[in-house]
PDB file of C-alpha atoms in Angstrom:
ATOM      1  CA  UNK A   1       0.489 169.716 109.715  1.00  0.00           C
ATOM      2  CA  UNK A   2       3.073 168.579 111.821  1.00  0.00           C
ATOM      3  CA  UNK A   3       6.571 169.646 110.700  1.00  0.00           C
ATOM      4  CA  UNK A   4       7.993 166.909 112.661  1.00  0.00           C
ATOM      5  CA  UNK A   5       7.689 163.271 113.841  1.00  0.00           C
ATOM      6  CA  UNK A   6       8.112 162.194 117.322  1.00  0.00           C
ATOM      7  CA  UNK A   7       8.445 158.736 117.999  1.00  0.00           C
ATOM      8  CA  UNK A   8       9.289 155.990 120.217  1.00  0.00           C
ATOM      9  CA  UNK A   9      12.097 153.900 118.941  1.00  0.00           C
ATOM     10  CA  UNK A  10      12.119 150.016 119.710  1.00  0.00           C
ATOM     11  CA  UNK A  11      14.480 147.343 118.616  1.00  0.00           C
ATOM     12  CA  UNK A  12      14.090 143.962 117.106  1.00  0.00           C
ATOM     13  CA  UNK A  13      17.407 141.773 116.647  1.00  0.00           C
ATOM     14  CA  UNK A  14      19.341 144.541 114.932  1.00  0.00           C
ATOM     15  CA  UNK A  15      16.498 146.496 113.446  1.00  0.00           C
ATOM     16  CA  UNK A  16      14.903 149.829 114.708  1.00  0.00           C
ATOM     17  CA  UNK A  17      11.190 150.638 114.556  1.00  0.00           C
ATOM     18  CA  UNK A  18       9.503 153.990 115.173  1.00  0.00           C
ATOM     19  CA  UNK A  19       6.377 153.720 117.265  1.00  0.00           C
ATOM     20  CA  UNK A  20       4.055 157.139 116.715  1.00  0.00           C
ATOM     21  CA  UNK A  21       4.760 158.716 120.524  1.00  0.00           C
ATOM     22  CA  UNK A  22       0.771 159.201 120.720  1.00  0.00           C
ATOM     23  CA  UNK A  23      -0.291 155.692 120.361  1.00  0.00           C
ATOM     24  CA  UNK A  24       2.442 154.433 123.149  1.00  0.00           C
ATOM     25  CA  UNK A  25       1.114 154.514 126.783  1.00  0.00           C
ATOM     26  CA  UNK A  26       3.802 153.052 128.712  1.00  0.00           C
ATOM     27  CA  UNK A  27       6.432 150.433 128.564  1.00  0.00           C
ATOM     28  CA  UNK A  28       6.491 147.425 130.822  1.00  0.00           C
ATOM     29  CA  UNK A  29       8.691 144.616 131.640  1.00  0.00           C
ATOM     30  CA  UNK A  30       8.273 141.146 129.890  1.00  0.00           C
ATOM     31  CA  UNK A  31       5.695 139.136 132.199  1.00  0.00           C
ATOM     32  CA  UNK A  32       3.805 135.883 131.414  1.00  0.00           C
ATOM     33  CA  UNK A  33       1.886 135.440 128.391  1.00  0.00           C
ATOM     34  CA  UNK A  34      -1.513 133.114 128.188  1.00  0.00           C
ATOM     35  CA  UNK A  35      -1.912 131.647 124.448  1.00  0.00           C
ATOM     36  CA  UNK A  36      -5.448 132.478 123.188  1.00  0.00           C
ATOM     37  CA  UNK A  37      -6.741 129.411 121.106  1.00  0.00           C
ATOM     38  CA  UNK A  38      -8.502 130.570 118.259  1.00  0.00           C
ATOM     39  CA  UNK A  39      -6.789 133.718 117.826  1.00  0.00           C
ATOM     40  CA  UNK A  40      -4.991 134.824 114.568  1.00  0.00           C
ATOM     41  CA  UNK A  41      -1.341 133.540 114.353  1.00  0.00           C
ATOM     42  CA  UNK A  42       0.156 137.255 114.664  1.00  0.00           C
ATOM     43  CA  UNK A  43      -1.250 137.323 118.399  1.00  0.00           C
ATOM     44  CA  UNK A  44       1.040 135.783 120.549  1.00  0.00           C
ATOM     45  CA  UNK A  45      -1.374 135.119 123.372  1.00  0.00           C
ATOM     46  CA  UNK A  46      -3.134 137.514 125.928  1.00  0.00           C
ATOM     47  CA  UNK A  47      -2.083 139.030 129.551  1.00  0.00           C
ATOM     48  CA  UNK A  48      -4.009 140.783 132.454  1.00  0.00           C
ATOM     49  CA  UNK A  49      -2.735 144.340 132.966  1.00  0.00           C
ATOM     50  CA  UNK A  50      -4.477 146.110 136.223  1.00  0.00           C
ATOM     51  CA  UNK A  51      -7.428 143.954 135.455  1.00  0.00           C
ATOM     52  CA  UNK A  52      -7.887 144.243 131.791  1.00  0.00           C
ATOM     53  CA  UNK A  53      -7.338 141.474 129.468  1.00  0.00           C
ATOM     54  CA  UNK A  54      -4.858 142.685 126.649  1.00  0.00           C
ATOM     55  CA  UNK A  55      -3.768 140.761 123.083  1.00  0.00           C
ATOM     56  CA  UNK A  56       0.200 140.579 122.911  1.00  0.00           C
ATOM     57  CA  UNK A  57       0.871 141.189 119.118  1.00  0.00           C
ATOM     58  CA  UNK A  58       3.848 139.286 117.677  1.00  0.00           C
ATOM     59  CA  UNK A  59       5.783 142.107 115.602  1.00  0.00           C
ATOM     60  CA  UNK A  60       8.617 139.299 114.971  1.00  0.00           C
ATOM     61  CA  UNK A  61       6.217 136.999 113.261  1.00  0.00           C
ATOM     62  CA  UNK A  62       4.493 140.145 111.378  1.00  0.00           C
ATOM     63  CA  UNK A  63       8.076 141.485 110.189  1.00  0.00           C
ATOM     64  CA  UNK A  64       9.231 138.227 109.109  1.00  0.00           C
ATOM     65  CA  UNK A  65      11.907 137.978 111.859  1.00  0.00           C
ATOM     66  CA  UNK A  66      12.783 134.654 113.349  1.00  0.00           C
ATOM     67  CA  UNK A  67      10.367 133.996 116.156  1.00  0.00           C
ATOM     68  CA  UNK A  68      11.692 133.306 119.554  1.00  0.00           C
ATOM     69  CA  UNK A  69      10.577 132.920 123.747  1.00  0.00           C
ATOM     70  CA  UNK A  70      10.076 136.105 125.437  1.00  0.00           C
ATOM     71  CA  UNK A  71      13.175 136.904 127.164  1.00  0.00           C
ATOM     72  CA  UNK A  72      13.100 138.122 130.777  1.00  0.00           C
ATOM     73  CA  UNK A  73      15.100 141.417 129.390  1.00  0.00           C
ATOM     74  CA  UNK A  74      12.716 141.943 126.990  1.00  0.00           C
ATOM     75  CA  UNK A  75       9.729 144.526 127.026  1.00  0.00           C
ATOM     76  CA  UNK A  76       6.361 145.205 126.087  1.00  0.00           C
ATOM     77  CA  UNK A  77       5.142 148.318 124.759  1.00  0.00           C
ATOM     78  CA  UNK A  78       1.511 149.460 125.467  1.00  0.00           C
ATOM     79  CA  UNK A  79      -0.096 151.146 122.492  1.00  0.00           C
ATOM     80  CA  UNK A  80      -3.634 152.256 121.651  1.00  0.00           C
ATOM     81  CA  UNK A  81      -4.544 151.819 117.955  1.00  0.00           C
ATOM     82  CA  UNK A  82      -7.900 150.283 116.053  1.00  0.00           C
ATOM     83  CA  UNK A  83      -9.884 151.351 118.826  1.00  0.00           C
ATOM     84  CA  UNK A  84      -8.146 149.061 121.670  1.00  0.00           C
ATOM     85  CA  UNK A  85      -4.980 148.876 123.837  1.00  0.00           C
ATOM     86  CA  UNK A  86      -2.435 145.717 122.558  1.00  0.00           C
ATOM     87  CA  UNK A  87       1.146 144.859 123.799  1.00  0.00           C
ATOM     88  CA  UNK A  88       4.036 144.664 121.591  1.00  0.00           C
ATOM     89  CA  UNK A  89       7.137 142.448 122.696  1.00  0.00           C
ATOM     90  CA  UNK A  90      10.246 144.262 121.692  1.00  0.00           C
ATOM     91  CA  UNK A  91      14.030 143.488 122.391  1.00  0.00           C
ATOM     92  CA  UNK A  92      14.375 146.694 123.897  1.00  0.00           C
ATOM     93  CA  UNK A  93      12.907 150.366 123.735  1.00  0.00           C
ATOM     94  CA  UNK A  94      15.582 152.750 122.953  1.00  0.00           C
ATOM     95  CA  UNK A  95      14.225 155.801 123.837  1.00  0.00           C
ATOM     96  CA  UNK A  96      11.839 158.648 122.121  1.00  0.00           C
ATOM     97  CA  UNK A  97      13.032 160.827 119.316  1.00  0.00           C
ATOM     98  CA  UNK A  98      12.009 163.476 116.910  1.00  0.00           C
ATOM     99  CA  UNK A  99      12.520 163.717 113.702  1.00  0.00           C
ATOM    100  CA  UNK A 100      11.929 166.571 110.970  1.00  0.00           C
ATOM    101  CA  UNK A 101       9.519 165.446 107.825  1.00  0.00           C
ATOM    102  CA  UNK A 102      12.669 165.955 106.039  1.00  0.00           C
ATOM    103  CA  UNK A 103      14.053 162.710 107.217  1.00  0.00           C
ATOM    104  CA  UNK A 104      11.047 160.892 107.044  1.00  0.00           C
ATOM    105  CA  UNK A 105       9.486 158.838 103.688  1.00  0.00           C
ATOM    106  CA  UNK A 106       6.296 158.000 104.013  1.00  0.00           C
ATOM    107  CA  UNK A 107       4.980 155.252 101.134  1.00  0.00           C
ATOM    108  CA  UNK A 108       1.480 153.903 100.136  1.00  0.00           C
ATOM    109  CA  UNK A 109       3.787 151.286  98.658  1.00  0.00           C
ATOM    110  CA  UNK A 110       5.154 150.471 102.338  1.00  0.00           C
ATOM    111  CA  UNK A 111       1.702 149.721 103.792  1.00  0.00           C
ATOM    112  CA  UNK A 112       0.834 146.700 101.448  1.00  0.00           C
ATOM    113  CA  UNK A 113       3.645 144.514 103.038  1.00  0.00           C
ATOM    114  CA  UNK A 114       3.373 142.175 105.762  1.00  0.00           C
ATOM    115  CA  UNK A 115       5.118 144.255 108.374  1.00  0.00           C
ATOM    116  CA  UNK A 116       2.388 147.239 108.254  1.00  0.00           C
ATOM    117  CA  UNK A 117       4.803 149.993 107.799  1.00  0.00           C
ATOM    118  CA  UNK A 118       3.818 153.477 106.964  1.00  0.00           C
ATOM    119  CA  UNK A 119       7.403 154.587 106.208  1.00  0.00           C
ATOM    120  CA  UNK A 120      10.773 155.211 106.849  1.00  0.00           C
ATOM    121  CA  UNK A 121      12.959 157.314 108.917  1.00  0.00           C
ATOM    122  CA  UNK A 122      16.331 158.057 106.907  1.00  0.00           C
ATOM    123  CA  UNK A 123      19.257 158.030 109.446  1.00  0.00           C
ATOM    124  CA  UNK A 124      22.803 158.707 109.073  1.00  0.00           C
ATOM    125  CA  UNK A 125      23.874 155.019 109.429  1.00  0.00           C
ATOM    126  CA  UNK A 126      20.441 153.381 107.899  1.00  0.00           C
ATOM    127  CA  UNK A 127      17.270 153.327 108.006  1.00  0.00           C
ATOM    128  CA  UNK A 128      14.170 153.248 110.519  1.00  0.00           C
ATOM    129  CA  UNK A 129      10.844 151.657 109.871  1.00  0.00           C
ATOM    130  CA  UNK A 130       7.972 153.157 110.757  1.00  0.00           C
ATOM    131  CA  UNK A 131       5.473 150.262 112.052  1.00  0.00           C
ATOM    132  CA  UNK A 132       1.782 151.633 111.018  1.00  0.00           C
ATOM    133  CA  UNK A 133       0.086 150.190 114.263  1.00  0.00           C
ATOM    134  CA  UNK A 134      -3.572 150.618 112.858  1.00  0.00           C
ATOM    135  CA  UNK A 135      -3.024 148.307 110.200  1.00  0.00           C
ATOM    136  CA  UNK A 136      -1.089 145.522 112.107  1.00  0.00           C
ATOM    137  CA  UNK A 137      -4.331 143.232 111.642  1.00  0.00           C
ATOM    138  CA  UNK A 138      -6.584 143.497 109.084  1.00  0.00           C
ATOM    139  CA  UNK A 139     -10.290 143.354 109.743  1.00  0.00           C
ATOM    140  CA  UNK A 140     -10.559 139.103 109.069  1.00  0.00           C
ATOM    141  CA  UNK A 141      -8.058 139.100 111.620  1.00  0.00           C
ATOM    142  CA  UNK A 142     -10.019 141.552 114.470  1.00  0.00           C
ATOM    143  CA  UNK A 143     -12.995 139.151 113.882  1.00  0.00           C
ATOM    144  CA  UNK A 144     -11.120 136.266 114.918  1.00  0.00           C
ATOM    145  CA  UNK A 145      -9.609 137.692 117.679  1.00  0.00           C
ATOM    146  CA  UNK A 146     -12.616 139.194 118.927  1.00  0.00           C
ATOM    147  CA  UNK A 147     -14.106 135.519 118.476  1.00  0.00           C
ATOM    148  CA  UNK A 148     -11.397 134.066 120.147  1.00  0.00           C
ATOM    149  CA  UNK A 149     -11.796 136.725 123.052  1.00  0.00           C
ATOM    150  CA  UNK A 150     -15.820 136.318 123.144  1.00  0.00           C
ATOM    151  CA  UNK A 151     -15.262 132.290 123.417  1.00  0.00           C
ATOM    152  CA  UNK A 152     -12.723 132.800 126.477  1.00  0.00           C
ATOM    153  CA  UNK A 153     -15.124 134.883 128.426  1.00  0.00           C
ATOM    154  CA  UNK A 154     -17.804 132.413 127.651  1.00  0.00           C
ATOM    155  CA  UNK A 155     -16.077 129.705 129.485  1.00  0.00           C
TER     156      UNK A 155
END
């Protein structure tokens, strides 16, 4: 068992979120996102990264934050979770960090909420929410997304 949590710290509005470091592949500048008809509401659309079509997840919608258009200053975090690659638009990537397990509170109650959290990291000035990428979409959402992607490739 690890005695530390290694995370990538991202920001949406004024809230900090932690993504497990091992799930993060890279950080990209904001790019054009194409809407994907028939996809779940939490999917902003798709984009092409080096010939691979990648779904873009809307963390703002999932976490109950106000919707807004992607800004040129935003960043896209490419992650691998639930057996596929995803892009997450964030206001900023503030860096990586390592926290001792004594600062991390993992709670099953948090995973039941809309935001798909797996825990929190207790900071001296507040809390950083740990985003659970594996549960971002439920099984029904994944089926709807797969159908929308299949329809895209049929045309």
